[in-house]
Short mmCIF file of C-alpha atoms in Angstrom, two decimals:
data_model
loop_
_atom_site.label_atom_id
_atom_site.label_comp_id
_atom_site.label_asym_id
_atom_site.label_seq_id
_atom_site.Cartn_x
_atom_site.Cartn_y
_atom_site.Cartn_z
CA MET L 381 -8.14 12.14 -17.79
CA ASP L 382 -5.28 10.42 -15.93
CA ASP L 383 -2.64 13.12 -16.54
CA LEU L 384 -1.28 15.06 -13.57
CA ILE L 385 -0.28 18.74 -13.73
CA VAL L 386 2.68 19.45 -11.45
CA ASP L 387 3.44 23.08 -10.62
CA LEU L 388 7.04 23.86 -9.71
CA ALA L 389 8.72 27.17 -9.01
CA ASP L 390 9.74 27.61 -12.64
CA GLY L 391 6.54 26.43 -14.35
CA SER L 392 4.13 23.54 -14.86
CA THR L 393 4.69 20.06 -16.29
CA ARG L 394 2.05 17.61 -17.49
CA LEU L 395 2.81 14.07 -16.31
CA THR L 396 1.36 11.17 -18.25
CA PRO L 397 0.77 7.62 -16.95
CA GLY L 398 2.88 4.71 -18.08
CA ARG L 399 6.26 6.07 -17.04
CA THR L 400 8.04 7.15 -13.89
CA TRP L 401 8.78 10.86 -13.32
CA TYR L 402 11.72 11.73 -11.09
CA LEU L 403 12.16 14.82 -8.90
CA VAL L 404 15.69 16.18 -8.98
CA ALA L 405 17.04 18.54 -6.32
CA ARG L 406 18.59 21.76 -7.53
CA PRO L 407 19.66 24.68 -5.27
CA ARG L 408 16.40 25.94 -3.71
CA ARG L 409 14.17 24.31 -6.35
CA LEU L 410 13.01 21.08 -7.95
CA GLU L 411 13.13 19.80 -11.51
CA ILE L 412 11.31 16.87 -13.18
CA THR L 413 12.98 14.33 -15.45
CA VAL L 414 12.30 10.86 -16.83
CA ASN L 415 15.97 9.90 -16.46
CA PRO L 416 16.17 7.20 -13.73
CA THR L 417 19.90 7.84 -13.21
CA ALA L 418 19.73 11.63 -12.91
CA PRO L 419 22.10 12.95 -10.20
CA GLU L 420 20.45 14.37 -7.06
CA ARG L 421 17.27 12.37 -7.65
CA ILE L 422 15.28 12.50 -4.38
CA ALA L 423 11.75 11.31 -5.25
CA PHE L 424 9.52 10.06 -8.04
CA LEU L 425 5.89 10.23 -9.15
CA ALA L 426 4.01 7.34 -10.77
CA ARG L 427 0.41 6.58 -11.71
CA MET L 428 -0.96 3.46 -10.03
CA ILE L 429 -4.45 1.96 -10.09
CA SER L 430 -5.69 4.08 -7.20
CA GLY L 431 -4.11 7.33 -8.46
CA TRP L 432 -0.87 9.26 -8.64
CA TYR L 433 1.66 8.62 -5.87
CA LEU L 434 4.59 10.70 -4.68
CA ARG L 435 7.36 8.44 -3.37
CA ILE L 436 10.19 9.98 -1.31
CA GLU L 437 12.98 7.77 -0.04
CA ASN L 438 13.97 10.11 2.82
CA PRO L 439 11.19 12.66 3.50
CA ALA L 440 13.02 14.41 6.34
CA ALA L 441 16.12 15.07 4.25
CA ALA L 442 14.23 15.89 1.04
CA GLY L 443 12.21 18.77 2.52
CA ILE L 444 9.44 18.48 -0.08
CA SER L 445 6.05 20.17 0.37
CA LEU L 446 2.88 19.11 -1.46
CA ASP L 447 0.27 21.85 -1.91
CA GLY L 448 1.99 23.84 0.84
CA GLN L 449 2.12 21.00 3.38
CA PRO L 450 5.39 19.23 4.33
CA VAL L 451 5.45 15.61 3.16
CA ARG L 452 6.40 13.30 6.02
CA ASP L 453 5.46 9.89 4.58
CA ARG L 454 7.47 7.94 2.04
CA SER L 455 4.35 7.24 -0.08
CA THR L 456 1.63 9.86 -0.55
CA LEU L 457 -1.52 9.58 -2.68
CA ILE L 458 -2.11 12.79 -4.66
CA THR L 459 -5.78 13.75 -4.76
CA GLY L 460 -7.03 15.87 -7.63
CA ARG L 461 -5.57 16.51 -11.09
CA SER L 462 -2.83 18.93 -10.10
CA ALA L 463 -0.16 19.26 -7.43
CA VAL L 464 2.10 22.08 -6.28
CA LEU L 465 5.52 20.80 -5.25
CA SER L 466 8.23 22.86 -3.59
CA ARG L 467 11.36 22.30 -1.54
CA THR L 468 12.52 24.00 1.64
CA ILE L 469 16.09 23.60 2.83
CA SER L 470 16.82 24.29 6.47
CA ASP L 471 20.01 24.07 8.47
CA ALA L 472 18.05 21.88 10.88
CA MET L 473 17.38 19.28 8.21
CA PRO L 474 19.58 16.19 8.39
CA ALA L 475 22.26 15.89 5.78
CA ALA L 476 22.38 12.90 3.51
CA ALA L 477 23.73 9.90 5.38
CA HIS L 478 27.29 8.85 4.74
CA ARG L 479 28.16 5.23 5.43
CA SER L 480 31.29 4.34 7.26
CA GLY L 481 33.48 1.45 6.29
CA TRP L 482 33.18 1.98 2.53
CA ASP L 483 35.02 -0.73 0.68
CA GLN L 484 34.59 -0.51 -3.08
CA GLY L 485 36.31 -3.84 -3.65
CA ALA L 486 34.13 -5.73 -1.17
CA VAL L 487 30.90 -4.31 -2.62
CA THR L 488 32.05 -5.10 -6.17
CA ARG L 489 32.84 -8.69 -5.19
CA ALA L 490 29.45 -9.06 -3.52
CA LEU L 491 27.63 -7.70 -6.58
CA ARG L 492 29.53 -9.93 -9.00
CA SER L 493 28.98 -12.95 -6.75
CA ALA L 494 25.19 -12.41 -6.69
CA CYS L 495 24.99 -11.36 -10.37
CA PRO L 496 27.78 -13.03 -12.35
CA THR L 497 26.32 -12.14 -15.76
CA TYR L 498 24.94 -8.96 -17.33
CA ALA L 499 21.54 -10.64 -17.67
CA ASP L 500 21.49 -11.49 -13.95
CA LEU L 501 22.25 -7.90 -12.98
CA GLU L 502 19.79 -6.52 -15.53
CA LEU L 503 17.00 -8.65 -14.05
CA LEU L 504 17.84 -7.74 -10.45
CA LEU L 505 17.88 -3.99 -11.14
CA ALA L 506 14.66 -4.07 -13.16
CA ARG L 507 12.77 -6.33 -10.76
CA ASP L 508 13.80 -4.85 -7.41
CA LEU L 509 14.88 -1.26 -8.13
CA TYR L 510 13.07 -0.42 -11.39
CA VAL L 511 16.37 0.73 -12.87
CA GLU L 512 17.34 0.03 -16.49
CA LEU L 513 20.87 -1.33 -16.56
CA TYR L 514 21.51 -0.34 -20.19
CA ALA L 515 20.84 3.31 -19.26
CA ILE L 516 23.84 3.08 -16.92
CA VAL L 517 26.25 0.91 -18.88
CA PRO L 518 26.03 -1.36 -21.97
CA PRO L 519 27.05 -5.05 -21.89
CA GLY L 520 30.75 -5.61 -21.42
CA ASP L 521 33.37 -6.71 -18.91
CA MET L 522 31.45 -7.42 -15.69
CA ARG L 523 34.16 -5.75 -13.60
CA VAL L 524 33.53 -2.51 -15.45
CA VAL L 525 29.76 -3.01 -15.41
CA SER L 526 29.73 -3.64 -11.66
CA ASP L 527 31.90 -0.59 -10.94
CA ARG L 528 29.64 1.66 -13.05
CA VAL L 529 26.49 0.37 -11.33
CA ILE L 530 27.94 0.88 -7.85
CA ARG L 531 29.07 4.39 -8.75
CA ALA L 532 25.60 5.22 -10.09
CA ALA L 533 24.03 3.80 -6.93
CA ARG L 534 26.25 5.98 -4.70
CA GLU L 535 25.72 9.13 -6.74
CA ASN L 536 21.94 8.66 -6.85
CA PHE L 537 21.47 7.51 -3.25
CA TRP L 538 20.24 3.96 -3.87
CA LEU L 539 23.29 2.02 -2.77
CA GLY L 540 21.40 0.79 0.30
CA GLU L 541 18.57 -0.51 -1.86
CA LEU L 542 21.08 -2.21 -4.17
CA LEU L 543 22.74 -4.03 -1.26
CA ALA L 544 19.33 -5.02 0.12
CA ALA L 545 18.34 -6.43 -3.27
CA ILE L 546 21.57 -8.44 -3.42
CA ARG L 547 20.98 -9.74 0.11
CA PHE L 548 17.49 -10.95 -0.79
CA ALA L 549 18.72 -12.46 -4.07
CA ALA L 550 21.53 -14.37 -2.35
CA PRO L 551 20.72 -14.54 1.36
CA GLU L 552 23.32 -17.23 2.10
CA ASP L 553 26.18 -15.69 0.11
CA PRO L 554 29.15 -15.34 2.52
CA VAL L 555 30.75 -12.72 0.26
CA LEU L 556 27.97 -10.26 1.12
CA ASP L 557 28.52 -10.81 4.84
CA GLN L 558 31.74 -8.83 4.47
CA VAL L 559 29.81 -5.79 3.23
CA VAL L 560 26.38 -5.38 4.74
CA PRO L 561 27.38 -5.16 8.43
CA ARG L 562 29.75 -2.28 7.61
CA PHE L 563 26.78 -0.39 6.13
CA ASP L 564 24.51 -0.93 9.17
CA GLN L 565 21.95 -3.51 8.12
CA GLU L 566 19.13 -1.88 10.09
CA SER L 567 19.38 1.35 8.11
CA ILE L 568 19.77 -0.36 4.76
CA VAL L 569 17.23 -3.15 5.07
CA ASP L 570 14.16 -1.60 6.65
CA ARG L 571 11.98 -4.67 6.62
CA ALA L 572 9.01 -2.74 7.97
CA LYS L 573 8.86 -0.49 4.91
CA GLY L 574 10.28 -2.98 2.44
CA ILE L 575 10.90 -3.02 -1.28
CA PHE L 576 8.19 -4.67 -3.34
CA ASP L 577 7.83 -5.90 -6.89
CA LEU L 578 5.62 -3.33 -8.64
CA PRO L 579 4.04 -5.51 -11.39
CA THR L 580 3.19 -8.20 -8.83
CA PHE L 581 1.80 -5.57 -6.47
CA LEU L 582 -0.40 -3.99 -9.16
CA ALA L 583 -1.74 -7.37 -10.28
CA GLY L 584 -2.55 -8.16 -6.67
CA VAL L 585 -4.30 -4.81 -6.21
CA THR L 586 -6.52 -5.60 -9.20
CA ARG L 587 -7.58 -8.89 -7.61
CA ILE L 588 -8.11 -7.22 -4.24
CA SER L 589 -10.26 -4.46 -5.72
CA ALA L 590 -12.76 -6.97 -7.09
CA ARG L 591 -13.40 -8.35 -3.60
CA VAL L 592 -14.06 -5.01 -1.88
CA CYS L 593 -17.61 -3.64 -1.83
CA ARG L 594 -19.58 -0.52 -1.02
CA ILE L 595 -22.25 -0.90 1.68
CA GLN L 596 -25.28 1.34 1.89
CA VAL L 597 -27.93 1.12 4.61
CA ALA L 598 -30.84 3.30 3.52
CA ASP L 599 -33.91 3.43 5.72
CA ARG L 600 -36.38 6.33 5.92
CA ALA L 601 -34.56 8.06 8.77
CA ALA L 602 -30.92 7.90 7.69
CA GLN L 603 -28.40 6.75 5.11
CA VAL L 604 -25.21 5.03 6.25
CA PHE L 605 -22.22 4.07 4.08
CA GLY L 606 -19.47 1.59 4.80
CA THR L 607 -16.97 -0.73 3.14
CA GLY L 608 -16.86 -4.52 3.21
CA PHE L 609 -14.92 -7.40 1.70
CA LEU L 610 -15.58 -11.01 0.75
CA ILE L 611 -14.33 -13.82 2.99
CA GLY L 612 -16.30 -16.60 1.28
CA PRO L 613 -18.40 -17.13 -1.85
CA ASP L 614 -21.35 -15.41 -0.13
CA LEU L 615 -19.83 -14.12 3.11
CA MET L 616 -18.93 -10.47 3.69
CA MET L 617 -17.00 -8.93 6.57
CA THR L 618 -17.40 -5.34 7.74
CA CYS L 619 -17.61 -3.34 10.96
CA ARG L 620 -20.58 -4.08 13.15
CA HIS L 621 -21.31 -0.38 13.62
CA VAL L 622 -21.81 -0.01 9.84
CA LEU L 623 -24.83 -2.32 10.22
CA GLU L 624 -25.82 -1.07 13.68
CA ARG L 625 -29.26 0.11 12.52
CA LEU L 626 -29.84 -3.43 11.28
CA PHE L 627 -28.80 -5.02 14.57
CA THR L 628 -31.04 -2.66 16.56
CA GLY L 629 -34.02 -3.27 14.29
CA VAL L 630 -34.23 0.31 13.00
CA ALA L 631 -33.40 -0.84 9.46
CA ARG L 632 -34.51 -3.99 7.67
CA PRO L 633 -32.22 -6.46 5.85
CA ASP L 634 -33.80 -5.50 2.50
CA GLN L 635 -32.58 -1.90 3.03
CA VAL L 636 -28.92 -2.97 2.83
CA ILE L 637 -27.35 -2.55 -0.63
CA VAL L 638 -23.98 -4.19 -1.36
CA THR L 639 -22.21 -3.07 -4.54
CA PHE L 640 -19.07 -4.54 -6.10
CA ASP L 641 -16.89 -3.16 -8.93
CA PHE L 642 -17.85 0.46 -8.22
CA HIS L 643 -14.76 2.19 -9.62
CA SER L 644 -16.13 5.41 -11.12
CA GLN L 645 -19.17 7.62 -10.61
CA ALA L 646 -20.31 6.81 -14.15
CA ASP L 647 -20.62 3.16 -13.10
CA LEU L 648 -23.01 3.83 -10.23
CA THR L 649 -26.36 3.37 -11.98
CA ALA L 650 -25.29 0.16 -13.72
CA ARG L 651 -23.60 -1.22 -10.60
CA LEU L 652 -26.61 -0.49 -8.40
CA GLN L 653 -28.82 -2.45 -10.80
CA SER L 654 -26.64 -5.51 -10.18
CA SER L 655 -26.18 -4.89 -6.44
CA LEU L 656 -26.81 -7.56 -3.86
CA GLY L 657 -28.65 -7.57 -0.56
CA LEU L 658 -28.57 -9.75 2.52
CA ALA L 659 -29.77 -13.34 2.70
CA PRO L 660 -32.72 -14.25 4.96
CA ASP L 661 -30.23 -15.91 7.34
CA TRP L 662 -27.84 -12.98 7.04
CA ARG L 663 -26.40 -12.93 10.57
CA VAL L 664 -23.40 -15.29 10.78
CA ALA L 665 -21.14 -13.91 13.53
CA ASP L 666 -20.44 -10.53 15.11
CA ALA L 667 -18.96 -8.78 18.11
CA ALA L 668 -19.57 -5.32 19.53
CA GLY L 669 -17.08 -3.25 21.50
CA GLU L 670 -13.42 -3.12 20.55
CA LEU L 671 -13.55 -5.92 17.96
CA ASP L 672 -16.55 -4.32 16.19
CA PHE L 673 -16.85 -6.87 13.37
CA ALA L 674 -19.72 -8.56 11.56
CA LEU L 675 -19.77 -11.54 9.22
CA VAL L 676 -22.95 -11.52 7.14
CA ARG L 677 -24.34 -13.70 4.36
CA LEU L 678 -25.32 -12.14 1.04
CA ASN L 679 -28.26 -13.16 -1.16
CA GLY L 680 -25.91 -14.22 -3.95
CA THR L 681 -22.46 -15.74 -4.47
CA PRO L 682 -20.33 -12.90 -5.87
CA GLY L 683 -17.17 -14.83 -4.99
CA THR L 684 -17.86 -17.23 -7.86
CA ASP L 685 -18.58 -14.50 -10.42
CA GLU L 686 -16.29 -13.79 -13.35
CA VAL L 687 -14.87 -10.26 -13.30
CA GLU L 688 -13.71 -8.04 -16.17
CA SER L 689 -10.25 -9.63 -16.25
CA GLY L 690 -11.86 -13.01 -16.98
CA GLU L 691 -10.79 -14.42 -13.62
CA ARG L 692 -13.07 -15.57 -10.84
CA ARG L 693 -13.62 -12.83 -8.24
CA SER L 694 -12.84 -15.25 -5.36
CA TRP L 695 -12.49 -14.04 -1.74
CA PHE L 696 -10.00 -13.46 1.06
CA TYR L 697 -9.04 -16.17 3.52
CA LEU L 698 -8.80 -15.07 7.13
CA LEU L 699 -5.38 -16.28 8.25
CA ASP L 700 -3.24 -15.78 11.33
CA GLU L 701 -0.78 -13.47 9.60
CA LYS L 702 1.95 -11.94 11.73
CA ASP L 703 0.94 -8.46 12.86
CA PRO L 704 3.00 -5.84 11.00
CA GLU L 705 5.63 -3.94 12.95
CA PRO L 706 5.24 -0.25 13.81
CA GLY L 707 6.60 1.71 10.86
CA ALA L 708 5.29 -0.78 8.28
CA HIS L 709 2.99 0.62 5.63
CA LEU L 710 -0.60 -0.50 5.15
CA PHE L 711 -2.54 -0.38 1.89
CA ILE L 712 -6.27 0.26 2.47
CA PRO L 713 -8.86 0.11 -0.38
CA GLN L 714 -12.08 1.84 0.67
CA HIS L 715 -15.33 3.56 -0.33
CA PRO L 716 -15.13 6.83 1.65
CA ARG L 717 -18.57 8.45 1.97
CA GLY L 718 -19.88 5.90 -0.50
CA ALA L 719 -17.60 7.18 -3.27
CA PRO L 720 -16.02 5.02 -5.99
CA LEU L 721 -13.21 2.77 -4.78
CA LYS L 722 -10.22 4.70 -3.45
CA ALA L 723 -7.05 3.64 -1.67
CA ALA L 724 -4.75 5.07 0.97
CA ILE L 725 -1.31 4.18 2.28
CA GLY L 726 -0.09 4.95 5.77
CA GLU L 727 2.22 3.78 8.53
CA VAL L 728 1.36 1.49 11.40
CA LEU L 729 1.84 3.56 14.55
CA ASP L 730 1.19 0.79 17.08
CA ASN L 731 0.24 -2.83 16.42
CA GLY L 732 -1.22 -3.38 19.89
CA SER L 733 1.46 -6.00 20.62
CA GLY L 734 -0.93 -8.65 19.31
CA HIS L 735 -3.59 -7.92 21.94
CA GLY L 736 -5.37 -4.73 20.94
CA LEU L 737 -6.26 -2.46 18.06
CA PHE L 738 -3.77 -1.30 15.47
CA THR L 739 -3.33 2.41 15.08
CA HIS L 740 -2.31 3.69 11.66
CA ARG L 741 -1.87 6.93 9.76
CA ALA L 742 -3.61 6.09 6.46
CA ASN L 743 -6.22 8.62 5.34
CA THR L 744 -9.81 7.46 5.84
CA ARG L 745 -13.25 9.08 5.91
CA PRO L 746 -16.76 8.19 7.11
CA GLY L 747 -17.72 5.24 4.94
CA SER L 748 -14.24 3.72 5.17
CA SER L 749 -15.16 1.61 8.20
CA GLY L 750 -14.92 -2.07 7.35
CA SER L 751 -12.11 -1.63 4.81
CA PRO L 752 -9.50 -4.41 4.62
CA CYS L 753 -5.92 -3.45 5.55
CA PHE L 754 -3.02 -5.08 3.69
CA THR L 755 0.73 -5.12 4.03
CA PHE L 756 2.75 -4.38 0.90
CA ASP L 757 3.00 -8.16 0.50
CA LEU L 758 -0.82 -7.93 0.19
CA ASP L 759 -1.42 -10.01 3.30
CA LEU L 760 -4.77 -9.18 4.91
CA VAL L 761 -3.84 -8.24 8.48
CA ALA L 762 -6.59 -5.95 9.78
CA MET L 763 -9.92 -4.22 9.20
CA HIS L 764 -10.14 -0.43 9.48
CA ARG L 765 -12.57 0.50 12.22
CA ALA L 766 -12.58 4.25 12.93
CA GLY L 767 -10.62 7.39 13.63
CA TRP L 768 -10.02 8.56 17.17
CA LYS L 769 -12.48 11.36 17.91
CA ASP L 770 -10.62 12.71 20.95
CA ASP L 771 -7.34 13.37 19.17
CA PRO L 772 -6.96 12.78 15.41
CA ALA L 773 -3.18 12.92 15.88
CA ASP L 774 -3.45 9.55 17.60
CA GLY L 775 -4.17 8.03 14.19
CA ASN L 776 -6.92 5.68 13.04
CA ALA L 777 -7.91 2.37 14.59
CA ALA L 778 -7.97 -1.05 12.91
CA VAL L 779 -9.00 -4.47 14.21
CA PRO L 780 -6.34 -7.22 13.74
CA ILE L 781 -7.61 -10.23 11.79
CA SER L 782 -5.76 -12.40 14.30
CA ALA L 783 -7.96 -10.99 17.11
CA VAL L 784 -11.13 -11.74 15.12
CA LEU L 785 -9.99 -15.33 14.58
CA ARG L 786 -9.24 -15.82 18.27
CA HIS L 787 -12.74 -14.58 19.12
CA LEU L 788 -14.39 -16.88 16.57
CA ARG L 789 -12.47 -19.95 17.71
CA ALA L 790 -13.16 -19.23 21.38
CA GLY L 791 -16.88 -19.07 20.60
CA GLY L 792 -16.92 -22.41 18.77
CA PHE L 793 -17.49 -20.89 15.33
CA ASP L 794 -17.37 -23.35 12.42
CA MET L 795 -14.09 -22.24 10.82
CA ASN L 796 -14.85 -24.36 7.73
CA LEU L 797 -17.18 -21.56 6.67
CA LEU L 798 -14.06 -19.44 6.15
CA GLY L 799 -12.21 -22.07 4.14
CA GLU L 800 -10.09 -22.96 7.16
CA SER L 801 -9.41 -26.65 7.64
#
């Protein structure tokens, strides 16, 4: 069952997938509504492929707790089939931000310049903000429509997002230059956290999921789980330590089981029957130490297989993507402890300034090592390696793809194997 039971102070509500549920702030309590323009809206819940997510625009100001724990991230994956949500208001909490330099006329001109017709504005709101224009105002005089939209944006605390959407829709529009600087561009357009197109993101997640695999190394003495991902028709990348027993000769190549499309426990038996192993010439490239990666060849070509959607599974290309900035969010699909495919979202704490490991705050478990790490643009930028044993508060470690590529090139690796010209 995909429904989520949410317990609030005044009772429980069953949330169903397929729509967005908004949390509305009332004095000392929360309410749930499906009205996207409800006043005092501070968060929403939505069912995505990997589970239910709680999205809070300003966690510090919202003061929301999930199952008794304060929520500090903007996006939180809810585990389980129920959630207890509450709100604590403290005098120490920051008040809602008020922008200086408010100029209703300038903002209206900027909005009408970027969206001269009702259809233009309807598309922009639906695509970038997931807001239905007709729920705010019906078609009519665009001066009236623009004023109503701006008023709704101010009352419901998404004026910053509206201005950011206009800026991205018309980046060269000089009319907008009169407005955005007065509203402090850095606080409105947080490029690290971003705004992304949900249908495009979900379609991309579906493609990504097909290329991520569960790794099991099962010899007589131990059983090790990890996660891997395709970087060629028959090439898989994971952490070297996941396959350490193979490298040391304790385990044999035929004791490695690689399983794709493992999305539910009910699938396990069928998926294991179609699992792959390693090819006789399995060892392609690897590095111990900080980089901790291994490229291995499988005994099949899953990258050319057709998946349930009818598309070819394909694979990821290792590219020199720009390392994400601290504060950016990573999306990490994984098989924690060998479980069906899960996903986590967390902030980049430190990107290593292009020379070392990333640290991030996404939830991971044993078995998550080797998971690909994506930006919200779904660019593959790193591979999750491990958590810090000395101090979990330091976050988890990930290996930048750019560092792996530098190592391969320095060693004379044939980059054509990775589809690189």
